[in-house]
Tab-separated table of C-alpha atoms in Angstrom:
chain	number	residue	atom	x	y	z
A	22	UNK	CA	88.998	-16.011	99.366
A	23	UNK	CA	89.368	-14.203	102.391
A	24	UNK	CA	88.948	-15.072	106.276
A	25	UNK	CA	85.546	-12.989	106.347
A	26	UNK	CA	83.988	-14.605	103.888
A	27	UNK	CA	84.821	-18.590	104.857
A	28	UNK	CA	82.457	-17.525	108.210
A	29	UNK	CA	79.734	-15.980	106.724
A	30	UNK	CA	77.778	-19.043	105.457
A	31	UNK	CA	74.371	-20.008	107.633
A	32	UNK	CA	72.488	-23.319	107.251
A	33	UNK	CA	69.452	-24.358	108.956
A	34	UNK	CA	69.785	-27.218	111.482
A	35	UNK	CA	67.294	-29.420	113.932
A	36	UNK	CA	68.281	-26.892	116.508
A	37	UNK	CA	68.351	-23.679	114.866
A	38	UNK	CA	70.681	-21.591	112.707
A	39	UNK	CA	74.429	-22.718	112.376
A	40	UNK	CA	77.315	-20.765	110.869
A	41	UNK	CA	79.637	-23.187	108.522
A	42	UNK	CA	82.957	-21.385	109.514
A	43	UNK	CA	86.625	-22.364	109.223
A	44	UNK	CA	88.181	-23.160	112.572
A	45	UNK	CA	90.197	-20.222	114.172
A	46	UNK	CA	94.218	-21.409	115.632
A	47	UNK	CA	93.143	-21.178	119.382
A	48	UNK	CA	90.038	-23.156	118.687
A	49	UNK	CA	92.244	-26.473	119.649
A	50	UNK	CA	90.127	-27.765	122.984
A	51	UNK	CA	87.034	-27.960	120.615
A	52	UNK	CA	89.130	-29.134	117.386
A	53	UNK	CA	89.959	-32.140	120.190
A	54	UNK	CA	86.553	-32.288	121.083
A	55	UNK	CA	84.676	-33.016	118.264
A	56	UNK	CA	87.164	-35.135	117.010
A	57	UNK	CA	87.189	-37.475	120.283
A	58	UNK	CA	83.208	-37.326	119.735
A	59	UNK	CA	83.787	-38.668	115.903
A	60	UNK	CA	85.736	-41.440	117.190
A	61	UNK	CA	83.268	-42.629	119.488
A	62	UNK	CA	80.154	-42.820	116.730
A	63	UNK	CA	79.305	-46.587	116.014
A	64	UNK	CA	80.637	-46.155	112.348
A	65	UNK	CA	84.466	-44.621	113.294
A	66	UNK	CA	85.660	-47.917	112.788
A	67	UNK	CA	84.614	-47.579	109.258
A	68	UNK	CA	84.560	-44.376	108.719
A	69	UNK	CA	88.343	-42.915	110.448
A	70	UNK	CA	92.081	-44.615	110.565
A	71	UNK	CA	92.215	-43.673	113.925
A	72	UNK	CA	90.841	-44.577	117.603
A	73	UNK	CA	89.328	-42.589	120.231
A	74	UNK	CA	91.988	-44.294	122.379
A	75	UNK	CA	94.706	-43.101	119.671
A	76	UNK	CA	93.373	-39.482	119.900
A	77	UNK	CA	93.187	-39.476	123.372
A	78	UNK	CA	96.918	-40.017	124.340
A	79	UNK	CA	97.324	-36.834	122.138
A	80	UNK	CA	99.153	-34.114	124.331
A	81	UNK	CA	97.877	-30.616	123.900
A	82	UNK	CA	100.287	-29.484	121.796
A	83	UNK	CA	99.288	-31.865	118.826
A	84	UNK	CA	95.606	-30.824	119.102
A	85	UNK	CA	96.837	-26.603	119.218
A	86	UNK	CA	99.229	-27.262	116.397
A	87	UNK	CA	96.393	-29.170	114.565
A	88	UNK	CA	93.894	-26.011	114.687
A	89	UNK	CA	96.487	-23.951	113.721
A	90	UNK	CA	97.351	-25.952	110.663
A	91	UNK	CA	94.013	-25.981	109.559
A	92	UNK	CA	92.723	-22.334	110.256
A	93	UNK	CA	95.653	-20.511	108.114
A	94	UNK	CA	97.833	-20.927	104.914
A	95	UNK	CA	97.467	-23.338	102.034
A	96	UNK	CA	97.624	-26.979	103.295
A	97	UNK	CA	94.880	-27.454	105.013
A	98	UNK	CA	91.618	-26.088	106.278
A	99	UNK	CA	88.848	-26.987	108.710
A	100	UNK	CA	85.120	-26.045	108.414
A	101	UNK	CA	82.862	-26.251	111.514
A	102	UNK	CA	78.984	-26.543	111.733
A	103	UNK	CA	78.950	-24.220	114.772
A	104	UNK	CA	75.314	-24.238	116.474
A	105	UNK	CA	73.244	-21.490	118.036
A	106	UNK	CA	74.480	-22.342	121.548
A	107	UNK	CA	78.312	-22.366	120.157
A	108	UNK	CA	78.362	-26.258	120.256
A	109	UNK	CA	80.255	-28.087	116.944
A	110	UNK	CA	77.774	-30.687	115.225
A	111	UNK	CA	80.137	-31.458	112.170
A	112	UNK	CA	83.333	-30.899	110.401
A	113	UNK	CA	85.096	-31.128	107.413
A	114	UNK	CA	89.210	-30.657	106.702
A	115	UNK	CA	90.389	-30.554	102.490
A	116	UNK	CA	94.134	-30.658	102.911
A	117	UNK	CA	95.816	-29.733	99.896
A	118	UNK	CA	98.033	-31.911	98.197
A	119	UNK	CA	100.954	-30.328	95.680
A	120	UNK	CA	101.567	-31.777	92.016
A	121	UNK	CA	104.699	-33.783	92.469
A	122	UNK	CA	104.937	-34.741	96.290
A	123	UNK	CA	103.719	-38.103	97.739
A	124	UNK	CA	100.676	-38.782	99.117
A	125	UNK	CA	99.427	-40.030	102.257
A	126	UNK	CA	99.684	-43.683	101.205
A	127	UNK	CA	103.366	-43.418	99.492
A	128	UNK	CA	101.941	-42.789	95.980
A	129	UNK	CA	102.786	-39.985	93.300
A	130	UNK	CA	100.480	-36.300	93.354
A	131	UNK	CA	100.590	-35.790	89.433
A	132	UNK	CA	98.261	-32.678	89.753
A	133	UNK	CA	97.348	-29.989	92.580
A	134	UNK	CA	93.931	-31.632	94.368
A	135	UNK	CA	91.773	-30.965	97.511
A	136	UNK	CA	92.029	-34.287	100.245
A	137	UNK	CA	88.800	-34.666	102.170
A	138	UNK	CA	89.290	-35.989	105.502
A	139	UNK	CA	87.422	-35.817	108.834
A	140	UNK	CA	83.692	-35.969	107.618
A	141	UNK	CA	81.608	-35.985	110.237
A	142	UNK	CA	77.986	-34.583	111.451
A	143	UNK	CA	76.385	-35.541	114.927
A	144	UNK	CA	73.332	-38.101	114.431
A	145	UNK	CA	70.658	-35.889	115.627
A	146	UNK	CA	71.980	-33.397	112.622
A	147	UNK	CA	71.820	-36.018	109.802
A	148	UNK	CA	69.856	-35.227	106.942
A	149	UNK	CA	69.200	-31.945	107.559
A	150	UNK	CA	71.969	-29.972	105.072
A	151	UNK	CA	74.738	-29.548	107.217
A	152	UNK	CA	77.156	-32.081	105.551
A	153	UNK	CA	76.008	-30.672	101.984
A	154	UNK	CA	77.046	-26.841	103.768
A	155	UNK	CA	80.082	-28.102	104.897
A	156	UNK	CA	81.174	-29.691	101.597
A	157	UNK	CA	80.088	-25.910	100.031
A	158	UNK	CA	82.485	-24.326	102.168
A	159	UNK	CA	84.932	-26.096	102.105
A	160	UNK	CA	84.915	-27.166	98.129
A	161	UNK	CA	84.492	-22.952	97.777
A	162	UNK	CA	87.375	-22.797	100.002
A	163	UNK	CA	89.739	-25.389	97.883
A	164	UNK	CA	88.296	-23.748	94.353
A	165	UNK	CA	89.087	-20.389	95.687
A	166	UNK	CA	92.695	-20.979	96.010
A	167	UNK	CA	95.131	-19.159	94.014
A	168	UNK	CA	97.501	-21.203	91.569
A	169	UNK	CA	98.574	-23.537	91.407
A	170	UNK	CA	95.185	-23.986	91.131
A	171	UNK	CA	93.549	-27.632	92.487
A	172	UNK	CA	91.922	-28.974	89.661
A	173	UNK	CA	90.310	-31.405	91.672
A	174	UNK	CA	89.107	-32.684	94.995
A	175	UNK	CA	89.290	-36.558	96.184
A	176	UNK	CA	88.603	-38.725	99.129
A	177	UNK	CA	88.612	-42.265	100.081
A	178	UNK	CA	85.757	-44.601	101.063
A	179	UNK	CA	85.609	-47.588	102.914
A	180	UNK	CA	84.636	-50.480	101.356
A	181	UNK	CA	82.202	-51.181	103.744
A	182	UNK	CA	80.989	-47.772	104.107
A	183	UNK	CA	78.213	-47.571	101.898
A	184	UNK	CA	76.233	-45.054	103.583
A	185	UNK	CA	78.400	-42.370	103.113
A	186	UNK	CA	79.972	-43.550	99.732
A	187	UNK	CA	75.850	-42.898	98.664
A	188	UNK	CA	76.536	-39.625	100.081
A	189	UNK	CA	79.280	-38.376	98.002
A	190	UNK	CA	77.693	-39.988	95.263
A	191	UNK	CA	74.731	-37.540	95.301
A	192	UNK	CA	76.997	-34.653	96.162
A	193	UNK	CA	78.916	-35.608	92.551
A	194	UNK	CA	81.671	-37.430	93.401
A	195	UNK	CA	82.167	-40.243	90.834
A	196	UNK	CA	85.052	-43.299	91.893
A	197	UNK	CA	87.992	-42.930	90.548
A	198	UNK	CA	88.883	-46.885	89.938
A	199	UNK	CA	91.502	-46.200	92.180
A	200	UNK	CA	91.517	-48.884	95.311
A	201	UNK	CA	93.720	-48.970	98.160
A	202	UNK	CA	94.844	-51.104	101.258
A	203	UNK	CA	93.478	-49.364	104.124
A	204	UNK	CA	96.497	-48.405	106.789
A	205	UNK	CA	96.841	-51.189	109.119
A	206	UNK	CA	94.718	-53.694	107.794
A	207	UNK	CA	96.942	-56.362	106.336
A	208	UNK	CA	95.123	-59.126	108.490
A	209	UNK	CA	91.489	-58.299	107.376
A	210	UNK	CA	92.472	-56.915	103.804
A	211	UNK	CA	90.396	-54.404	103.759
A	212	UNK	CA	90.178	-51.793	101.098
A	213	UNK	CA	89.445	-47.971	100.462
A	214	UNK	CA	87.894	-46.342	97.238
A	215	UNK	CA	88.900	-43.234	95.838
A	216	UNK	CA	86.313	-40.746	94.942
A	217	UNK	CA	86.606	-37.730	92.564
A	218	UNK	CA	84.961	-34.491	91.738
A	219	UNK	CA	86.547	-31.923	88.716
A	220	UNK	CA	87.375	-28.487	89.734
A	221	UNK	CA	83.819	-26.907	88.252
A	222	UNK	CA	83.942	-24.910	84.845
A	223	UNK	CA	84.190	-21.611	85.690
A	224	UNK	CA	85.784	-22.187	89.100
C-alpha cells in the first residue's frame, strides 16, 4: 500500500466530509494537539497510560519525532479523521510488533501482529462512523504490509472500560483470555484485556 492511497478514504461526519489519512512527519504540533485533547476527555483515565500533565512536559522534539515515526516505514502508523475546516476529530496508531521481540509489557511476540493504541474520536463525532473509518484504514494499512506478514491485530481494554470494549466487540474483535496488570497500578490492581482480530482470509 502506497502513501496515495492511505489518504484517499472520505467518511461522513456531524460536520461534513472528513478524509481518514495517515499523519504526514511535519504534522507534529497537531499530532501534540489532539493527543493533549485525548488526555483531557473524562474517560483518559480509563482509556490511556498516560496524563495530560505527562504529555505536556513533552519537549518538541518528542512530539516531531513521534509524527515522524508514525507517518513512514514499518513500525508504526497514525490515521487522522481530518475535518472540512482541517481540524483532527480522531485518531488511531497500529504499531507493529515483530515475531520474536518483547512486547510493551516485557512478554514474548510469537507471531508478526498490528498494536492498536491511541483510539480516540471527539464527543460531538461519536457514533457517526468515524472510529469504524479509522479502524478501516488503519486495519487496511496493517493487512497491506508486505511479509512478514501480521497475521493479526490486538489491543488492550480496560477493565473498566466497557464502552469501548462493546466497541471492538462489534467491530470483531473477540478477547483473547489474555489479562494484564495495567502499568502503574500496583496499588489499585487494576487490569487490562487483550482483544484479537485474525488477519482476514484473503488479506
Amino acid at each position: 500500500m502506497n502513501e496515495v492511497q492511505q489518504v484517499q478514504q472520505v467518511r461522513q461526519g456531524r460536520q461534513g466530509q472528513y478524509v481518514i489519512r495517515a499523519v504526514r512527519g511535519d504534522e507534529w504540533e497537531k499530532v501534540r494537539d489532539l493527543r493533549i485533547a485525548a488526555l483531557e476527555d473524562p474517560a483518559a483515565p480509563v482509556a490511556f497510560l498516560e496524563t495530560v500533565e505527562q504529555a505536556r512536559s513533552h519537549p518538541d522534539e518528542f512530539w516531531q519525532g513521534r509524527a515522524r515515526g508514525a507517518s513512514h516505514g514499518r513500525a508504526a502508523r497514525q490515521f487522522v479523521a481530518e475535518g472540512p475546516d482541517g481540524r483532527w476529530d480522531g485518531s488511531v496508531t497500529v504499531l507493529v510488533e515483530e515475531g520474536g521481540t518483547t512486547d510493551f509489557f516485557d512478554r514474548p511476540v510469537e507471531r508478526t501482529q498490528g498494536h492498536v493504541v491511541g483510539v480516540f474520536v471527539r464527543t460531538e463525532q461519536r457514533g457517526t462512523g468515524l472510529t469504524e473509518a479509522l479502524f478501516a484504514a488503519a486495519l487496511d494499512w496493517a493487512w497491506g504490509l508486505e511479509e512478514p506478514a501480521v497475521e493479526r491485530v490486538r489491543l488492550f481494554v480496560h477493565e473498566d472500560n466497557a464502552r469501548a470494549g462493546a466497541f471492538y466487540r462489534r467491530y470483531g474483535f473477540e478477547a483473547s483470555g489474555t489479562v494484564v496488570p495495567v502499568p502503574g497500578s500496583a496499588a489499585t490492581d487494576a487490569k487490562e484485556l487483550e482483544y484479537v482480530l485474525r488477519r482476514p482470509a484473503g488479506a
